[in-house]
mmCIF file of C-alpha atoms and ligand atoms in Angstrom:
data_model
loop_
_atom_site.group_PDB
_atom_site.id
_atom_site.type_symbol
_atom_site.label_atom_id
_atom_site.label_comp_id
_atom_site.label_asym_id
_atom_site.label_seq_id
_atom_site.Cartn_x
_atom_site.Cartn_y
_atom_site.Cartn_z
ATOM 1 C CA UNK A 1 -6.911 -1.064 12.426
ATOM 2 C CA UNK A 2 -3.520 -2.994 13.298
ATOM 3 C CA UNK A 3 -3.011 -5.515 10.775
ATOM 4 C CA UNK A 4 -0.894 -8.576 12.017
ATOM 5 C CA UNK A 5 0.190 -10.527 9.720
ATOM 6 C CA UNK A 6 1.414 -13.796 10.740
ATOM 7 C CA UNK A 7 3.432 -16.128 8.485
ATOM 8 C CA UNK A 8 5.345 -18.054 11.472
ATOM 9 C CA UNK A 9 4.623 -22.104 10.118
ATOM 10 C CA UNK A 10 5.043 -24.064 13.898
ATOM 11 C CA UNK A 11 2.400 -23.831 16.376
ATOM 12 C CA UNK A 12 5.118 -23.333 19.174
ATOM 13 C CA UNK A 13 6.609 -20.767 16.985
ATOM 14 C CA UNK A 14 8.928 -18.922 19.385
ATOM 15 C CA UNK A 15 8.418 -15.324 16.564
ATOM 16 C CA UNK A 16 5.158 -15.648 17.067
ATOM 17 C CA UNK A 17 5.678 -14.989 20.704
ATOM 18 C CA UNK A 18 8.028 -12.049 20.292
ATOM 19 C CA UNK A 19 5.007 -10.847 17.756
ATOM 20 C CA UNK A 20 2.314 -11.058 20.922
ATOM 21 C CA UNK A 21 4.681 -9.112 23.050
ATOM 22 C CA UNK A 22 4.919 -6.000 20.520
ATOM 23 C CA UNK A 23 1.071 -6.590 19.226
ATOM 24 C CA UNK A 24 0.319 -6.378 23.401
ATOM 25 C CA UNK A 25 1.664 -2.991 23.306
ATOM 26 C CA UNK A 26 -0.565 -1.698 19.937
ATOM 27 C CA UNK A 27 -3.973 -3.061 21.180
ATOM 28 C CA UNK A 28 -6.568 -5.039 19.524
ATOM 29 C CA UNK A 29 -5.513 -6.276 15.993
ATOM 30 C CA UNK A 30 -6.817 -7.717 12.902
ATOM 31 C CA UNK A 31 -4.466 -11.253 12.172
ATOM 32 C CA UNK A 32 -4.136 -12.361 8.593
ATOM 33 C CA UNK A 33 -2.546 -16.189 9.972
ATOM 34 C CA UNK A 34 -0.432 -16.922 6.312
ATOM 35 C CA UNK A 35 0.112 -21.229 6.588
ATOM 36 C CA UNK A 36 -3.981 -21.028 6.346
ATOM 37 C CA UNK A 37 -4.696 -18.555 4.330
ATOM 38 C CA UNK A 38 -6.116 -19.416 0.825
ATOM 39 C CA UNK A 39 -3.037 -17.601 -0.729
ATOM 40 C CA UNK A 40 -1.572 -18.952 -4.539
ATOM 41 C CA UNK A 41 1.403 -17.856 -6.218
ATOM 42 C CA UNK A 42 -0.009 -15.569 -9.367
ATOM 43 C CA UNK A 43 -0.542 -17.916 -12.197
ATOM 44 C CA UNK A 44 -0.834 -16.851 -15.588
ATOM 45 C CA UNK A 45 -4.614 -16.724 -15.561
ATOM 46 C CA UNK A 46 -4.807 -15.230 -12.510
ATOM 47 C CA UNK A 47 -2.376 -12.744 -13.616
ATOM 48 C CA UNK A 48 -4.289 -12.034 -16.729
ATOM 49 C CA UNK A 49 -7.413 -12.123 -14.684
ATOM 50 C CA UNK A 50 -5.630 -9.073 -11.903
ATOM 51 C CA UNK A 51 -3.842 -7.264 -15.356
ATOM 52 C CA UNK A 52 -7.446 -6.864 -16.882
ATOM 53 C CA UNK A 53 -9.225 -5.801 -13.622
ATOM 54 C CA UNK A 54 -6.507 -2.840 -12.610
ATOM 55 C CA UNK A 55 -6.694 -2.052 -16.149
ATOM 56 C CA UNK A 56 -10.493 -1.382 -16.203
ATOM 57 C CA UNK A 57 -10.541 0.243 -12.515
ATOM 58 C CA UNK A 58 -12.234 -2.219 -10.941
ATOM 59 C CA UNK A 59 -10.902 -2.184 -7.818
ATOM 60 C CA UNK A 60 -13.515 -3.997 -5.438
ATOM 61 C CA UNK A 61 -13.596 -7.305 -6.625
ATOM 62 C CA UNK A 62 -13.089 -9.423 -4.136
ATOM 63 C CA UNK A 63 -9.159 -10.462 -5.682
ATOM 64 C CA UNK A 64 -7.929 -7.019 -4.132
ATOM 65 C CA UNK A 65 -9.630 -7.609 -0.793
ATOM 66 C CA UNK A 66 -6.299 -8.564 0.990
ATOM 67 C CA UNK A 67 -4.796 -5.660 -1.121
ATOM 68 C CA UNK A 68 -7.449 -3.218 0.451
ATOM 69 C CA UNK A 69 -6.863 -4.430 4.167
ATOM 70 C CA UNK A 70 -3.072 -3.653 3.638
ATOM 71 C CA UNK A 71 -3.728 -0.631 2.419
ATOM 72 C CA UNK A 72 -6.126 0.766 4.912
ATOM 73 C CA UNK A 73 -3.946 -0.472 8.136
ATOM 74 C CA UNK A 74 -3.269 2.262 10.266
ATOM 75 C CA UNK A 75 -0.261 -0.441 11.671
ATOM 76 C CA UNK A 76 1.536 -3.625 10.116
ATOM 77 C CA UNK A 77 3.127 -6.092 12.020
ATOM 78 C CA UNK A 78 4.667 -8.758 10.324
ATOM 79 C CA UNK A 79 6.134 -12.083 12.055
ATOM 80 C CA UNK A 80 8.247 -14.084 9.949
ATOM 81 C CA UNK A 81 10.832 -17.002 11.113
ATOM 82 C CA UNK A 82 14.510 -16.618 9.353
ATOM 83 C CA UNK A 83 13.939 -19.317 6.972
ATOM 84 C CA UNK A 84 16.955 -19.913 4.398
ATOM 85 C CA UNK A 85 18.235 -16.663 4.399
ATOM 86 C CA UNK A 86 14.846 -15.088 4.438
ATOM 87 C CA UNK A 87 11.414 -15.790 5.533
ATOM 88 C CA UNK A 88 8.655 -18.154 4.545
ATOM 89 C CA UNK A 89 7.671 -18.503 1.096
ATOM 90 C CA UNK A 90 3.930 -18.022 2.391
ATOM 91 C CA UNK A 91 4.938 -14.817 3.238
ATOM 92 C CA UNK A 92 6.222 -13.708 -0.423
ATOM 93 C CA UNK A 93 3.141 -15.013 -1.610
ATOM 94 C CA UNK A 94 1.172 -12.481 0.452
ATOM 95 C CA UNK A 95 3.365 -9.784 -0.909
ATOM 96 C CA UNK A 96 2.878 -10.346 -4.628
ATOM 97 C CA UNK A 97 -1.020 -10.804 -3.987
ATOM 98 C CA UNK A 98 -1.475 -7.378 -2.218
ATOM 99 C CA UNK A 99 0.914 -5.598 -4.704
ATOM 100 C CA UNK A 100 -1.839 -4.135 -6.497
ATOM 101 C CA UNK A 101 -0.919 -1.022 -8.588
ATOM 102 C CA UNK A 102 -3.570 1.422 -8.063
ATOM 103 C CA UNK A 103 -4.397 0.290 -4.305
ATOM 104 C CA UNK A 104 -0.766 -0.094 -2.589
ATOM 105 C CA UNK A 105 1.213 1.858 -5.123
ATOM 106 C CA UNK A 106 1.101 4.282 -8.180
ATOM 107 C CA UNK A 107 3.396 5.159 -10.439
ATOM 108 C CA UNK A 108 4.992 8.246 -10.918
ATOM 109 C CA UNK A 109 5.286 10.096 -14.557
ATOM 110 C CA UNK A 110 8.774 9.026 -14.586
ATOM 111 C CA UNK A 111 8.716 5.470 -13.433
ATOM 112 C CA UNK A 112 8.959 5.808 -9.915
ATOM 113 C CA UNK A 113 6.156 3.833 -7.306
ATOM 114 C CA UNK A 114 4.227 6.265 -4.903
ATOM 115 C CA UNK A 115 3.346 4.900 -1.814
ATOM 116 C CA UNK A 116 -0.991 4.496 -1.109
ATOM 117 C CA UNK A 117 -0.630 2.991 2.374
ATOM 118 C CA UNK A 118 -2.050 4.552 5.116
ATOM 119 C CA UNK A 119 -0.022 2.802 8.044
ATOM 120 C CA UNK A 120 2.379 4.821 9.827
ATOM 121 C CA UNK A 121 4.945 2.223 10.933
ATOM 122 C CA UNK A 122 5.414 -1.471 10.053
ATOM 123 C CA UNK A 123 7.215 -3.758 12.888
ATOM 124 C CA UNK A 124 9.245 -7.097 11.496
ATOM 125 C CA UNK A 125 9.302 -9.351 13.572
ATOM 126 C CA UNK A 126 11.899 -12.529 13.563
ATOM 127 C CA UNK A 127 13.616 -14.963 15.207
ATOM 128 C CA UNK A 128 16.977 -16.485 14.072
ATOM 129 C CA UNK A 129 18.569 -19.600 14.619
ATOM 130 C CA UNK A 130 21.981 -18.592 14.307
ATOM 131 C CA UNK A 131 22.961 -14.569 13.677
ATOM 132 C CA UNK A 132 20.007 -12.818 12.054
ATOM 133 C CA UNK A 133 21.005 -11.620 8.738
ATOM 134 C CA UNK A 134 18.730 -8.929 7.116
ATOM 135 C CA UNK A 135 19.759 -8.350 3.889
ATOM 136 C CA UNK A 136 16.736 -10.728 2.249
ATOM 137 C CA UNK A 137 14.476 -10.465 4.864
ATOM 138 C CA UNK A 138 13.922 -6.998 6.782
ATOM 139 C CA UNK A 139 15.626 -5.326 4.455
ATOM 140 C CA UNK A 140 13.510 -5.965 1.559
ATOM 141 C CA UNK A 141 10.136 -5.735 3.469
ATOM 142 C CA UNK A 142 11.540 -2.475 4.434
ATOM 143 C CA UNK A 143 12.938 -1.330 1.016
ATOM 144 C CA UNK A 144 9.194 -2.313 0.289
ATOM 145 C CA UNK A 145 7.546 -0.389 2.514
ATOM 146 C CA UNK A 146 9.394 2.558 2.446
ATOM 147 C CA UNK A 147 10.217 2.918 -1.676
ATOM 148 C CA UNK A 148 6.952 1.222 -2.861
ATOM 149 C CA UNK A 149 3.558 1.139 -0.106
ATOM 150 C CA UNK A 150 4.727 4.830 1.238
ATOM 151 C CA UNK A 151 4.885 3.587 4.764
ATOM 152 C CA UNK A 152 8.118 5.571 6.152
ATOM 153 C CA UNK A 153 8.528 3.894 9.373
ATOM 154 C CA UNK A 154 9.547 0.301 9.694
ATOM 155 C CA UNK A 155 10.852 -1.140 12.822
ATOM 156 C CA UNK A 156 13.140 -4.595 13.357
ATOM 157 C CA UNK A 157 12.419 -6.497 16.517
ATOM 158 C CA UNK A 158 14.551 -9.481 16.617
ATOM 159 C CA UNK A 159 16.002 -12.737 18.647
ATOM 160 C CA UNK A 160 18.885 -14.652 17.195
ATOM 161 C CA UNK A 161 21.566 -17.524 18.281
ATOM 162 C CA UNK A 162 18.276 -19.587 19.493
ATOM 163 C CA UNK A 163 19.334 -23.030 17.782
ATOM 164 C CA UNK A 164 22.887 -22.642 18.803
ATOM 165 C CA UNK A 165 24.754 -25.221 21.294
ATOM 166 C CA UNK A 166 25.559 -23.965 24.935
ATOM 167 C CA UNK A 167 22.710 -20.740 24.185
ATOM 168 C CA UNK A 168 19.988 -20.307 26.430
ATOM 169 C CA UNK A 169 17.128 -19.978 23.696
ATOM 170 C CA UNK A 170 14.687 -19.412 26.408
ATOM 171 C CA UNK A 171 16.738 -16.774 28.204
ATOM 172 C CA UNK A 172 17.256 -14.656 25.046
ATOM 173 C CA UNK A 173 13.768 -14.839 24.007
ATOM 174 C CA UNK A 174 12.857 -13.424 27.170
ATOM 175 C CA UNK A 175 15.234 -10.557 27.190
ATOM 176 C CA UNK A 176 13.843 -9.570 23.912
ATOM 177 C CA UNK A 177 10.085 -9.783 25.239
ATOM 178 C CA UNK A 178 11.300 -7.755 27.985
ATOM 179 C CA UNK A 179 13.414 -5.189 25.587
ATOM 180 C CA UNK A 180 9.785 -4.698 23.167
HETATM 181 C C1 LIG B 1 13.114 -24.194 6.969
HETATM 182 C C2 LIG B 1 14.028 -23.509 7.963
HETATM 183 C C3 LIG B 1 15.057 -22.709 7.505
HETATM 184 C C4 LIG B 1 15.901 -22.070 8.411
HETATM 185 N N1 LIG B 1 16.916 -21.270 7.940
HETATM 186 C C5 LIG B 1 17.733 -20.628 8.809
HETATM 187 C C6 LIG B 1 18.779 -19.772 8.340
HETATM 188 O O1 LIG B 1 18.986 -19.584 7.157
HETATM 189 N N2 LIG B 1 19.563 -19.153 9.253
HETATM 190 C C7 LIG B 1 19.363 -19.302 10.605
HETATM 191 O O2 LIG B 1 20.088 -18.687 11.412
HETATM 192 N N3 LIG B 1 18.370 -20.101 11.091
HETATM 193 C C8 LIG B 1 17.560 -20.768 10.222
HETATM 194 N N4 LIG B 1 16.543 -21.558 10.691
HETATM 195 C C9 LIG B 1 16.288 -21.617 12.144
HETATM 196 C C10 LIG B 1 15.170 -20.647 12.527
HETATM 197 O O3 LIG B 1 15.466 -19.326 12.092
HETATM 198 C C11 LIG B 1 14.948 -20.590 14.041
HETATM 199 O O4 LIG B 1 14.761 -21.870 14.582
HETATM 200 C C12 LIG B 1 13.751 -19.692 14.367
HETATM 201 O O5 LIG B 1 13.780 -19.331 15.725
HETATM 202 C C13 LIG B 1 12.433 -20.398 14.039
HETATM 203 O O6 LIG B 1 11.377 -19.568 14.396
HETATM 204 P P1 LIG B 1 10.014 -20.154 15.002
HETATM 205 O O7 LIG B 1 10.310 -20.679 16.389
HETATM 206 O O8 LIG B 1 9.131 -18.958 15.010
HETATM 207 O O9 LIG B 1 9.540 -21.239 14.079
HETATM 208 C C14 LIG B 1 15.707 -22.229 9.795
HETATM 209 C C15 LIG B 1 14.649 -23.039 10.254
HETATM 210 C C16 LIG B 1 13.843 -23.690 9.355
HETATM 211 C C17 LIG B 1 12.713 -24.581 9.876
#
């Protein structure tokens, strides 16, 4: 199953379009679409609620569902806007909700997380409005992916310069459709 998991906010989101071009490629997907998804920061009873669950092995209850469908992607695609540095707070949100230990991730004897993902590669998909940093953004999903969910390959497809004077927005987000 491809897992696409959308957190782009505008309905003419122009990431979301560079995600279609690379999810074209991959075939039918599954899309988790993040601004209307029922997703809440952990609160402390939720927390509690998660802590106790893991704790007794109960993994099936329906809080790890999203967990589960993360974990059992054969490919991730993620879309995500450059927002602030960064991406979408929505999108942060997902992460801490499927970061189960026990269904994404183990730990090692000596500290260290072992990956439980099944995916093979995990595309990031953004757009930039100026130059595309990726220090906060692709880097971490990838330092993620890699160090924590065990999926080895992760894969940047980007556009940037879009909201800048005298650029052809349109122009480069072809060109990058075309490069996918
Ligand atoms: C809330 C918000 C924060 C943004 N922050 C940045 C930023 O830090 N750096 C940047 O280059 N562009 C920034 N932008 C511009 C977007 O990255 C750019 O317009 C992008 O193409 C939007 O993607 P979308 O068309 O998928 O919504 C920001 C836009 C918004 C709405």
């Amino acid at each position: 199953m491809i897992l696409y998991i959308n957190s782009c906010v505008r309905s003419e989101s122009r990431t979301n379009r560079l995600a279609q071009a690379v999810l074209e490629k991959m075939g039918d997907y599954t899309e988790v679409y993040l601004p209307a998804e029922d997703i809440k920061p952990l609160s402390e009873r939720r927390l509690n609620k998660r802590t106790e669950l893991l704790s007794a092995g109960e993994l099936e209850n329906a809080m790890f569902d999203r967990a589960h469908q993360f974990a059992n992607a054969d490919k991730i695609v993620i879309s995500a806007p450059f927002w602030d540095g960064s991406f979408p707070s929505v999108l942060k949100v997902y992460l801490e909700n499927i970061y189960a230990v026990g269904i994404v991730s183990h730990y090692s004897a000596d500290g260290k997380p072992i990956g439980m993902c099944s995916a093979d590669e995990l595309v990031y998909v953004t757009t930039a409005g100026g130059k595309y940093i990726p220090d906060f953004s692709y880097d971490y999903v990838k330092a993620l992916a890699q160090d924590c969910f065990g999926i080895k390959n992760t894969r940047l497809v980007m556009a940037e310069m879009l909201d800048i004077d005298g650029m052809d927005a349109e122009k480069i987000l072809r060109e990058a459709i075309e490069a996918v």
